[in-house]
Amino acid sequence: MTNRRTRSINVAKKSSLVLVSGRGYEQLAHEVAELLGIEVLPMKIYDFANGEIYAQISESIRGKDVFVIQSHTDPINKLIMEQLIMIDALKRASAHRVTAVMPSFGYARQDKKHKPREPITARLLCDFYKTAGADRIMTVDLHAPQIQGFFNGPVDHIEAMPLLVRYFKENHDLRNVTIVSPDAGRTKVAEQWSRRLDGCPIAFVHKTRDITTPNKVKTGRVVGDVKGRDCIITDDMIDTGGTIVGAANALKNAGASSISVAATHGIFSAPAVQRLSSASLREVVCTDTIPIPEEKRFKGLTVLSAATLLAPAIRGVFEGQSLGRVMMNNDNNLKFVQYTHLSDDIDIEETEV
């Protein structure tokens, strides 16, 4: 009798977990749903002739725990607005709780004022989501961790580092490795990588940014000994590739033996593909928090699935578990789909690490 009742409760509880997806990256949403053992709830979403967005839920979600997944990618402003409209529709349909899942958080680089009379758009975006009806936010590797404090509610900040580190452990010889931060601001992240790699050396590249011109940096000298070392540059995102390529050139001039890159968000805005393809890089490894279409893939690029980060986090929040403990357990059972551009074709390999 007890076992039958427990099974009924589990089935009923699982049925109250709902995952919906915007049009930003539906494939990732379906991968997450597959890992959760559920299906993505269909929504009717379309554009009016004047560009306005319409969204309607296909069935009742009254009392449900709903997770709205949307990658903030191009066209970023439209997709953000679409997710806000979806959240409003869900809240008005009496969802018990609505979690905005953003594998990549838009406007994360606008987290503070660099000059007078500038906006802090990351804070504005958090206010938008709270007003729309989001009860909590879930995202991966914020550009600036203090953004968590901009939202008046819980923020689940997931790190992609375990996934990236395990990949390098399984696929690279790390006996001669040095972790490199592309600027002084990310040396703490490099130290975390070092701790996961048995205390390997770290270095950083001195960089200055022209705050009057977007995506323009000036790379200086390397701080730390990288001569004859296998270097891994770590960063949260690759946009136009200027920072990464500048750091790679500085490392090469300093005598690095090989240079690889590990990043969470592969934005790859032009001319990133051209820059990265022509740079002296052994491999570029990122996750697919943002869709990476065929035209943005290049030789030496490896893409790891972010679904194995998002699915256990969603399950943990839904079940009321400690997210830190959930992700720690997940660290030891990572599975990912790996896409490696070694030639003109994409080799796809499912790996357990």
mmCIF file of C-alpha atoms in Angstrom:
data_model
loop_
_atom_site.group_PDB
_atom_site.id
_atom_site.type_symbol
_atom_site.label_atom_id
_atom_site.label_comp_id
_atom_site.label_asym_id
_atom_site.label_seq_id
_atom_site.Cartn_x
_atom_site.Cartn_y
_atom_site.Cartn_z
ATOM 1 C CA MET A 1 0.000 0.000 0.000
ATOM 2 C CA THR A 2 2.786 2.409 0.974
ATOM 3 C CA ASN A 3 4.821 1.734 -2.177
ATOM 4 C CA ARG A 4 1.775 2.237 -4.394
ATOM 5 C CA ARG A 5 0.985 5.534 -2.663
ATOM 6 C CA THR A 6 4.610 6.722 -2.991
ATOM 7 C CA ARG A 7 4.603 5.942 -6.714
ATOM 8 C CA SER A 8 1.369 7.895 -7.148
ATOM 9 C CA ILE A 9 2.847 10.900 -5.352
ATOM 10 C CA ASN A 10 5.990 10.773 -7.504
ATOM 11 C CA VAL A 11 3.953 10.596 -10.704
ATOM 12 C CA ALA A 12 1.736 13.456 -9.589
ATOM 13 C CA LYS A 13 4.727 15.585 -8.607
ATOM 14 C CA LYS A 14 6.541 14.921 -11.874
ATOM 15 C CA SER A 15 3.446 15.895 -13.849
ATOM 16 C CA SER A 16 3.515 19.355 -12.245
ATOM 17 C CA LEU A 17 6.953 20.094 -13.737
ATOM 18 C CA VAL A 18 6.485 21.996 -16.987
ATOM 19 C CA LEU A 19 9.155 23.106 -19.461
ATOM 20 C CA VAL A 20 8.322 25.605 -22.188
ATOM 21 C CA SER A 21 10.629 27.096 -24.794
ATOM 22 C CA GLY A 22 10.845 30.276 -26.758
ATOM 23 C CA ARG A 23 12.060 30.316 -30.331
ATOM 24 C CA GLY A 24 15.646 31.233 -29.448
ATOM 25 C CA TYR A 25 17.030 27.688 -29.166
ATOM 26 C CA GLU A 26 14.338 25.022 -29.171
ATOM 27 C CA GLN A 27 16.822 22.182 -29.725
ATOM 28 C CA LEU A 28 18.480 22.829 -26.357
ATOM 29 C CA ALA A 29 15.078 22.862 -24.635
ATOM 30 C CA HIS A 30 14.238 19.449 -26.113
ATOM 31 C CA GLU A 31 17.626 18.067 -24.990
ATOM 32 C CA VAL A 32 16.928 19.298 -21.456
ATOM 33 C CA ALA A 33 13.425 17.803 -21.542
ATOM 34 C CA GLU A 34 14.802 14.447 -22.664
ATOM 35 C CA LEU A 35 17.196 14.365 -19.716
ATOM 36 C CA LEU A 36 14.321 15.245 -17.372
ATOM 37 C CA GLY A 37 12.099 12.547 -18.834
ATOM 38 C CA ILE A 38 9.390 14.991 -19.899
ATOM 39 C CA GLU A 39 8.299 16.777 -23.069
ATOM 40 C CA VAL A 40 8.406 20.459 -23.899
ATOM 41 C CA LEU A 41 4.904 21.920 -23.524
ATOM 42 C CA PRO A 42 3.874 23.423 -26.878
ATOM 43 C CA MET A 43 3.127 27.135 -27.040
ATOM 44 C CA LYS A 44 1.606 29.088 -29.899
ATOM 45 C CA ILE A 45 4.073 31.893 -30.650
ATOM 46 C CA TYR A 46 4.076 34.033 -33.750
ATOM 47 C CA ASP A 47 4.751 37.571 -34.995
ATOM 48 C CA PHE A 48 2.125 39.990 -36.183
ATOM 49 C CA ALA A 49 2.697 41.877 -39.421
ATOM 50 C CA ASN A 50 4.017 44.893 -37.503
ATOM 51 C CA GLY A 51 6.531 42.794 -35.528
ATOM 52 C CA GLU A 52 4.572 42.414 -32.283
ATOM 53 C CA ILE A 53 4.789 38.982 -30.621
ATOM 54 C CA TYR A 54 1.862 36.772 -29.607
ATOM 55 C CA ALA A 55 2.139 33.857 -27.155
ATOM 56 C CA GLN A 56 -0.485 31.378 -25.874
ATOM 57 C CA ILE A 57 -0.104 28.236 -23.757
ATOM 58 C CA SER A 58 -1.557 25.123 -25.379
ATOM 59 C CA GLU A 59 -3.096 23.685 -22.174
ATOM 60 C CA SER A 60 -3.797 24.488 -18.543
ATOM 61 C CA ILE A 61 -0.757 25.056 -16.327
ATOM 62 C CA ARG A 62 -2.707 26.086 -13.214
ATOM 63 C CA GLY A 63 -0.678 25.246 -10.124
ATOM 64 C CA LYS A 64 2.295 24.005 -12.159
ATOM 65 C CA ASP A 65 6.004 24.707 -11.651
ATOM 66 C CA VAL A 66 6.984 26.183 -15.017
ATOM 67 C CA PHE A 67 10.489 26.712 -16.406
ATOM 68 C CA VAL A 68 10.709 29.056 -19.415
ATOM 69 C CA ILE A 69 13.918 28.459 -21.368
ATOM 70 C CA GLN A 70 15.181 31.047 -23.832
ATOM 71 C CA SER A 71 18.739 31.680 -25.022
ATOM 72 C CA HIS A 72 19.489 35.368 -25.407
ATOM 73 C CA THR A 73 21.005 35.245 -28.850
ATOM 74 C CA ASP A 74 20.522 37.095 -32.133
ATOM 75 C CA PRO A 75 18.003 38.785 -32.475
ATOM 76 C CA ILE A 76 18.563 39.364 -28.786
ATOM 77 C CA ASN A 77 16.076 42.156 -28.118
ATOM 78 C CA LYS A 78 13.233 40.274 -29.805
ATOM 79 C CA LEU A 79 13.973 37.050 -27.939
ATOM 80 C CA ILE A 80 14.140 38.800 -24.573
ATOM 81 C CA MET A 81 10.779 40.425 -25.240
ATOM 82 C CA GLU A 82 9.370 37.075 -26.326
ATOM 83 C CA GLN A 83 10.417 35.452 -23.045
ATOM 84 C CA LEU A 84 8.882 38.319 -21.051
ATOM 85 C CA ILE A 85 5.588 37.911 -22.918
ATOM 86 C CA MET A 86 5.636 34.148 -22.293
ATOM 87 C CA ILE A 87 6.205 34.709 -18.575
ATOM 88 C CA ASP A 88 3.312 37.161 -18.420
ATOM 89 C CA ALA A 89 1.031 34.653 -20.157
ATOM 90 C CA LEU A 90 2.064 31.876 -17.761
ATOM 91 C CA LYS A 91 1.580 34.006 -14.681
ATOM 92 C CA ARG A 92 -1.879 35.101 -15.833
ATOM 93 C CA ALA A 93 -2.713 31.426 -16.423
ATOM 94 C CA SER A 94 -2.167 30.777 -12.676
ATOM 95 C CA ALA A 95 1.176 28.965 -12.806
ATOM 96 C CA HIS A 96 2.313 28.238 -9.244
ATOM 97 C CA ARG A 97 5.902 29.357 -9.945
ATOM 98 C CA VAL A 98 7.661 30.642 -13.052
ATOM 99 C CA THR A 99 11.422 30.327 -13.473
ATOM 100 C CA ALA A 100 13.104 32.230 -16.297
ATOM 101 C CA VAL A 101 15.872 29.965 -17.612
ATOM 102 C CA MET A 102 18.463 31.924 -19.591
ATOM 103 C CA PRO A 103 21.431 29.753 -20.565
ATOM 104 C CA SER A 104 23.024 33.037 -21.630
ATOM 105 C CA PHE A 105 22.012 36.284 -19.923
ATOM 106 C CA GLY A 106 21.638 39.221 -22.298
ATOM 107 C CA TYR A 107 23.209 42.603 -21.533
ATOM 108 C CA ALA A 108 25.431 41.030 -18.869
ATOM 109 C CA ARG A 109 28.339 43.252 -19.914
ATOM 110 C CA GLN A 110 26.336 46.352 -19.039
ATOM 111 C CA ASP A 111 26.535 45.691 -15.304
ATOM 112 C CA LYS A 112 27.994 49.059 -14.230
ATOM 113 C CA LYS A 113 28.622 52.597 -15.435
ATOM 114 C CA HIS A 114 31.938 53.167 -17.192
ATOM 115 C CA LYS A 115 31.162 56.788 -18.073
ATOM 116 C CA PRO A 116 28.661 59.417 -16.881
ATOM 117 C CA ARG A 117 25.045 59.203 -18.082
ATOM 118 C CA GLU A 118 25.249 55.505 -19.005
ATOM 119 C CA PRO A 119 22.557 52.914 -18.178
ATOM 120 C CA ILE A 120 23.029 49.788 -16.092
ATOM 121 C CA THR A 121 21.049 47.641 -18.494
ATOM 122 C CA ALA A 122 21.626 44.330 -16.689
ATOM 123 C CA ARG A 123 19.747 45.753 -13.700
ATOM 124 C CA LEU A 124 16.992 47.054 -15.987
ATOM 125 C CA LEU A 125 16.607 43.592 -17.511
ATOM 126 C CA CYS A 126 16.228 42.008 -14.076
ATOM 127 C CA ASP A 127 13.505 44.553 -13.247
ATOM 128 C CA PHE A 128 11.721 43.614 -16.487
ATOM 129 C CA TYR A 129 11.656 39.936 -15.530
ATOM 130 C CA LYS A 130 10.400 40.638 -12.024
ATOM 131 C CA THR A 131 7.634 42.874 -13.369
ATOM 132 C CA ALA A 132 6.645 40.255 -15.959
ATOM 133 C CA GLY A 133 6.123 37.728 -13.165
ATOM 134 C CA ALA A 134 9.311 35.648 -12.944
ATOM 135 C CA ASP A 135 9.727 34.181 -9.456
ATOM 136 C CA ARG A 136 13.353 33.172 -9.998
ATOM 137 C CA ILE A 137 16.090 33.247 -12.614
ATOM 138 C CA MET A 138 18.393 30.440 -13.718
ATOM 139 C CA THR A 139 21.439 31.187 -15.866
ATOM 140 C CA VAL A 140 24.914 29.922 -16.717
ATOM 141 C CA ASP A 141 28.166 31.808 -16.041
ATOM 142 C CA LEU A 142 27.183 35.438 -15.707
ATOM 143 C CA HIS A 143 29.744 37.873 -17.076
ATOM 144 C CA ALA A 144 29.591 39.670 -13.725
ATOM 145 C CA PRO A 145 28.426 37.622 -10.698
ATOM 146 C CA GLN A 146 27.064 40.728 -8.946
ATOM 147 C CA ILE A 147 24.162 40.678 -11.428
ATOM 148 C CA GLN A 148 22.638 38.076 -9.092
ATOM 149 C CA GLY A 149 21.932 40.952 -6.700
ATOM 150 C CA PHE A 150 20.029 42.934 -9.346
ATOM 151 C CA PHE A 151 17.068 40.539 -9.297
ATOM 152 C CA ASN A 152 14.710 40.743 -6.322
ATOM 153 C CA GLY A 153 14.398 36.995 -5.914
ATOM 154 C CA PRO A 154 16.417 33.772 -6.097
ATOM 155 C CA VAL A 155 19.028 33.471 -8.856
ATOM 156 C CA ASP A 156 20.461 30.049 -9.676
ATOM 157 C CA HIS A 157 23.917 30.715 -11.089
ATOM 158 C CA ILE A 158 25.258 27.559 -12.747
ATOM 159 C CA GLU A 159 28.941 27.132 -13.555
ATOM 160 C CA ALA A 160 30.097 25.442 -16.758
ATOM 161 C CA MET A 161 33.598 24.993 -15.360
ATOM 162 C CA PRO A 162 33.083 21.356 -14.245
ATOM 163 C CA LEU A 163 31.992 20.366 -17.751
ATOM 164 C CA LEU A 164 34.910 22.177 -19.409
ATOM 165 C CA VAL A 165 37.492 20.922 -16.918
ATOM 166 C CA ARG A 166 36.393 17.315 -17.270
ATOM 167 C CA TYR A 167 36.635 17.610 -21.047
ATOM 168 C CA PHE A 168 40.223 18.825 -20.874
ATOM 169 C CA LYS A 169 41.124 16.137 -18.339
ATOM 170 C CA GLU A 170 39.859 13.434 -20.695
ATOM 171 C CA ASN A 171 41.216 14.837 -23.956
ATOM 172 C CA HIS A 172 44.422 16.770 -23.179
ATOM 173 C CA ASP A 173 47.753 15.975 -21.563
ATOM 174 C CA LEU A 174 47.731 18.378 -18.616
ATOM 175 C CA ARG A 175 51.124 17.567 -17.084
ATOM 176 C CA ASN A 176 52.598 20.773 -18.528
ATOM 177 C CA VAL A 177 49.512 23.012 -18.409
ATOM 178 C CA THR A 178 49.181 26.636 -17.340
ATOM 179 C CA ILE A 179 45.766 28.260 -16.956
ATOM 180 C CA VAL A 180 45.666 31.765 -18.398
ATOM 181 C CA SER A 181 43.204 34.539 -17.672
ATOM 182 C CA PRO A 182 42.785 36.878 -20.656
ATOM 183 C CA ASP A 183 42.728 39.851 -18.267
ATOM 184 C CA ALA A 184 43.406 40.627 -14.615
ATOM 185 C CA GLY A 185 39.690 40.609 -13.767
ATOM 186 C CA ARG A 186 39.289 36.866 -14.282
ATOM 187 C CA THR A 187 42.302 35.636 -12.309
ATOM 188 C CA LYS A 188 39.988 34.238 -9.604
ATOM 189 C CA VAL A 189 38.378 31.994 -12.226
ATOM 190 C CA ALA A 190 41.852 30.873 -13.340
ATOM 191 C CA GLU A 191 42.620 30.010 -9.707
ATOM 192 C CA GLN A 192 39.474 27.858 -9.538
ATOM 193 C CA TRP A 193 40.599 26.024 -12.672
ATOM 194 C CA SER A 194 44.019 25.543 -11.097
ATOM 195 C CA ARG A 195 42.520 23.977 -7.966
ATOM 196 C CA ARG A 196 40.596 21.510 -10.125
ATOM 197 C CA LEU A 197 43.807 20.675 -12.023
ATOM 198 C CA ASP A 198 45.989 19.790 -9.035
ATOM 199 C CA GLY A 199 47.316 23.291 -8.469
ATOM 200 C CA CYS A 200 48.820 23.937 -11.908
ATOM 201 C CA PRO A 201 50.409 27.377 -12.532
ATOM 202 C CA ILE A 202 48.327 30.351 -13.629
ATOM 203 C CA ALA A 203 49.105 33.492 -15.618
ATOM 204 C CA PHE A 204 47.182 36.460 -16.959
ATOM 205 C CA VAL A 205 47.431 38.881 -19.825
ATOM 206 C CA HIS A 206 47.441 42.589 -19.060
ATOM 207 C CA LYS A 207 44.677 44.147 -21.156
ATOM 208 C CA THR A 208 43.140 47.580 -21.528
ATOM 209 C CA ARG A 209 39.776 48.252 -23.150
ATOM 210 C CA ASP A 210 38.767 51.322 -25.145
ATOM 211 C CA ILE A 211 35.480 52.220 -23.430
ATOM 212 C CA THR A 212 34.581 54.578 -26.279
ATOM 213 C CA THR A 213 34.636 51.806 -28.903
ATOM 214 C CA PRO A 214 32.705 48.500 -28.521
ATOM 215 C CA ASN A 215 34.676 45.217 -28.759
ATOM 216 C CA LYS A 216 38.057 46.969 -28.965
ATOM 217 C CA VAL A 217 40.889 45.903 -26.667
ATOM 218 C CA LYS A 218 44.619 46.481 -26.430
ATOM 219 C CA THR A 219 46.638 43.500 -25.247
ATOM 220 C CA GLY A 220 49.816 44.057 -23.265
ATOM 221 C CA ARG A 221 52.320 41.761 -21.626
ATOM 222 C CA VAL A 222 51.896 38.322 -20.062
ATOM 223 C CA VAL A 223 52.210 38.160 -16.274
ATOM 224 C CA GLY A 224 53.503 34.706 -15.325
ATOM 225 C CA ASP A 225 55.864 32.138 -16.824
ATOM 226 C CA VAL A 226 54.354 30.503 -19.913
ATOM 227 C CA LYS A 227 57.494 29.669 -21.868
ATOM 228 C CA GLY A 228 57.335 26.073 -23.072
ATOM 229 C CA ARG A 229 53.950 25.566 -21.373
ATOM 230 C CA ASP A 230 50.648 24.226 -22.743
ATOM 231 C CA CYS A 231 48.308 27.141 -22.066
ATOM 232 C CA ILE A 232 44.520 27.107 -21.674
ATOM 233 C CA ILE A 233 42.863 30.525 -21.899
ATOM 234 C CA THR A 234 39.612 30.624 -19.906
ATOM 235 C CA ASP A 235 36.822 33.161 -20.406
ATOM 236 C CA ASP A 236 33.067 33.372 -19.943
ATOM 237 C CA MET A 237 32.328 34.282 -23.571
ATOM 238 C CA ILE A 238 33.828 34.725 -27.010
ATOM 239 C CA ASP A 239 32.132 37.520 -28.929
ATOM 240 C CA THR A 240 34.236 38.968 -31.734
ATOM 241 C CA GLY A 241 37.308 37.044 -30.590
ATOM 242 C CA GLY A 242 39.500 40.122 -30.162
ATOM 243 C CA THR A 243 40.350 39.430 -26.509
ATOM 244 C CA ILE A 244 41.105 35.744 -27.094
ATOM 245 C CA VAL A 245 43.217 36.257 -30.205
ATOM 246 C CA GLY A 246 45.097 39.132 -28.575
ATOM 247 C CA ALA A 247 45.858 36.929 -25.550
ATOM 248 C CA ALA A 248 46.897 34.044 -27.816
ATOM 249 C CA ASN A 249 49.317 36.270 -29.718
ATOM 250 C CA ALA A 250 50.797 37.533 -26.457
ATOM 251 C CA LEU A 251 51.255 33.957 -25.213
ATOM 252 C CA LYS A 252 52.845 32.901 -28.482
ATOM 253 C CA ASN A 253 55.300 35.787 -28.293
ATOM 254 C CA ALA A 254 56.083 34.783 -24.709
ATOM 255 C CA GLY A 255 57.082 31.283 -25.873
ATOM 256 C CA ALA A 256 53.988 29.165 -25.088
ATOM 257 C CA SER A 257 54.230 25.644 -26.514
ATOM 258 C CA SER A 258 50.497 25.322 -27.343
ATOM 259 C CA ILE A 259 47.388 27.410 -26.776
ATOM 260 C CA SER A 260 43.805 26.188 -26.253
ATOM 261 C CA VAL A 261 40.686 28.103 -25.270
ATOM 262 C CA ALA A 262 37.833 27.212 -22.901
ATOM 263 C CA ALA A 263 34.764 29.453 -22.849
ATOM 264 C CA THR A 264 31.136 29.060 -21.807
ATOM 265 C CA HIS A 265 29.248 31.175 -24.336
ATOM 266 C CA GLY A 266 30.240 30.934 -28.010
ATOM 267 C CA ILE A 267 28.660 34.081 -29.434
ATOM 268 C CA PHE A 268 31.088 34.288 -32.390
ATOM 269 C CA SER A 269 29.991 37.637 -33.790
ATOM 270 C CA ALA A 270 31.822 38.659 -36.959
ATOM 271 C CA PRO A 271 34.776 38.565 -37.434
ATOM 272 C CA ALA A 272 35.275 35.943 -34.682
ATOM 273 C CA VAL A 273 35.315 32.890 -36.970
ATOM 274 C CA GLN A 274 37.917 34.442 -39.231
ATOM 275 C CA ARG A 275 40.069 35.551 -36.293
ATOM 276 C CA LEU A 276 39.919 32.247 -34.442
ATOM 277 C CA SER A 277 40.476 30.175 -37.588
ATOM 278 C CA SER A 278 43.669 32.055 -38.435
ATOM 279 C CA ALA A 279 45.016 32.231 -34.866
ATOM 280 C CA SER A 280 47.618 29.825 -33.480
ATOM 281 C CA LEU A 281 45.109 27.847 -31.416
ATOM 282 C CA ARG A 282 45.188 24.119 -30.791
ATOM 283 C CA GLU A 283 41.474 23.923 -29.900
ATOM 284 C CA VAL A 284 38.549 26.151 -28.938
ATOM 285 C CA VAL A 285 36.081 24.510 -26.542
ATOM 286 C CA CYS A 286 32.744 26.071 -25.586
ATOM 287 C CA THR A 287 29.219 25.031 -24.616
ATOM 288 C CA ASP A 288 26.030 25.502 -26.599
ATOM 289 C CA THR A 289 24.231 27.882 -24.234
ATOM 290 C CA ILE A 290 23.816 29.834 -27.474
ATOM 291 C CA PRO A 291 23.058 28.075 -30.771
ATOM 292 C CA ILE A 292 26.158 27.799 -32.950
ATOM 293 C CA PRO A 293 25.005 27.414 -36.564
ATOM 294 C CA GLU A 294 27.054 25.708 -39.248
ATOM 295 C CA GLU A 295 28.407 28.989 -40.616
ATOM 296 C CA LYS A 296 29.964 29.776 -37.219
ATOM 297 C CA ARG A 297 31.749 26.434 -36.859
ATOM 298 C CA PHE A 298 35.389 26.131 -37.811
ATOM 299 C CA LYS A 299 38.301 23.718 -37.679
ATOM 300 C CA GLY A 300 39.388 23.056 -34.109
ATOM 301 C CA LEU A 301 36.065 24.039 -32.516
ATOM 302 C CA THR A 302 34.537 21.664 -29.955
ATOM 303 C CA VAL A 303 31.029 22.322 -28.609
ATOM 304 C CA LEU A 304 29.770 20.657 -25.417
ATOM 305 C CA SER A 305 26.057 20.351 -24.625
ATOM 306 C CA ALA A 306 24.796 22.663 -21.883
ATOM 307 C CA ALA A 307 21.747 20.430 -21.363
ATOM 308 C CA THR A 308 23.648 18.329 -18.824
ATOM 309 C CA LEU A 309 24.150 21.468 -16.728
ATOM 310 C CA LEU A 310 20.587 22.787 -17.006
ATOM 311 C CA ALA A 311 18.613 19.553 -16.554
ATOM 312 C CA PRO A 312 19.918 18.610 -13.070
ATOM 313 C CA ALA A 313 19.622 22.236 -11.950
ATOM 314 C CA ILE A 314 15.976 22.371 -13.032
ATOM 315 C CA ARG A 315 15.295 19.040 -11.342
ATOM 316 C CA GLY A 316 16.992 20.251 -8.151
ATOM 317 C CA VAL A 317 14.973 23.472 -8.005
ATOM 318 C CA PHE A 318 11.748 21.605 -8.726
ATOM 319 C CA GLU A 319 12.389 19.061 -5.981
ATOM 320 C CA GLY A 320 13.564 21.677 -3.479
ATOM 321 C CA GLN A 321 17.059 20.246 -3.200
ATOM 322 C CA SER A 322 20.298 22.053 -2.432
ATOM 323 C CA LEU A 323 21.483 23.188 -5.855
ATOM 324 C CA GLY A 324 25.122 23.160 -4.778
ATOM 325 C CA ARG A 325 24.833 19.527 -3.730
ATOM 326 C CA VAL A 326 22.928 18.599 -6.900
ATOM 327 C CA MET A 327 25.585 20.136 -9.147
ATOM 328 C CA MET A 328 28.386 18.587 -7.105
ATOM 329 C CA ASN A 329 26.867 15.139 -7.641
ATOM 330 C CA ASN A 330 26.324 15.933 -11.308
ATOM 331 C CA ASP A 331 30.020 16.830 -11.614
ATOM 332 C CA ASN A 332 30.920 13.169 -11.230
ATOM 333 C CA ASN A 333 28.385 11.910 -13.784
ATOM 334 C CA LEU A 334 28.721 14.345 -16.673
ATOM 335 C CA LYS A 335 27.599 13.262 -20.097
ATOM 336 C CA PHE A 336 27.891 15.462 -23.106
ATOM 337 C CA VAL A 337 27.437 15.454 -26.843
ATOM 338 C CA GLN A 338 30.636 16.661 -28.413
ATOM 339 C CA TYR A 339 30.786 18.341 -31.806
ATOM 340 C CA THR A 340 34.326 18.705 -33.129
ATOM 341 C CA HIS A 341 35.230 20.471 -36.361
ATOM 342 C CA LEU A 342 38.365 18.622 -37.467
ATOM 343 C CA SER A 343 37.616 18.787 -41.177
ATOM 344 C CA ASP A 344 34.853 20.056 -43.419
ATOM 345 C CA ASP A 345 32.408 17.707 -41.657
ATOM 346 C CA ILE A 346 31.262 17.694 -38.033
ATOM 347 C CA ASP A 347 32.180 14.592 -36.070
ATOM 348 C CA ILE A 348 29.561 13.853 -33.407
ATOM 349 C CA GLU A 349 30.466 11.712 -30.441
ATOM 350 C CA GLU A 350 28.501 11.070 -27.258
ATOM 351 C CA THR A 351 30.894 10.740 -24.367
ATOM 352 C CA GLU A 352 30.644 9.990 -20.655
ATOM 353 C CA VAL A 353 33.347 11.523 -18.515
#
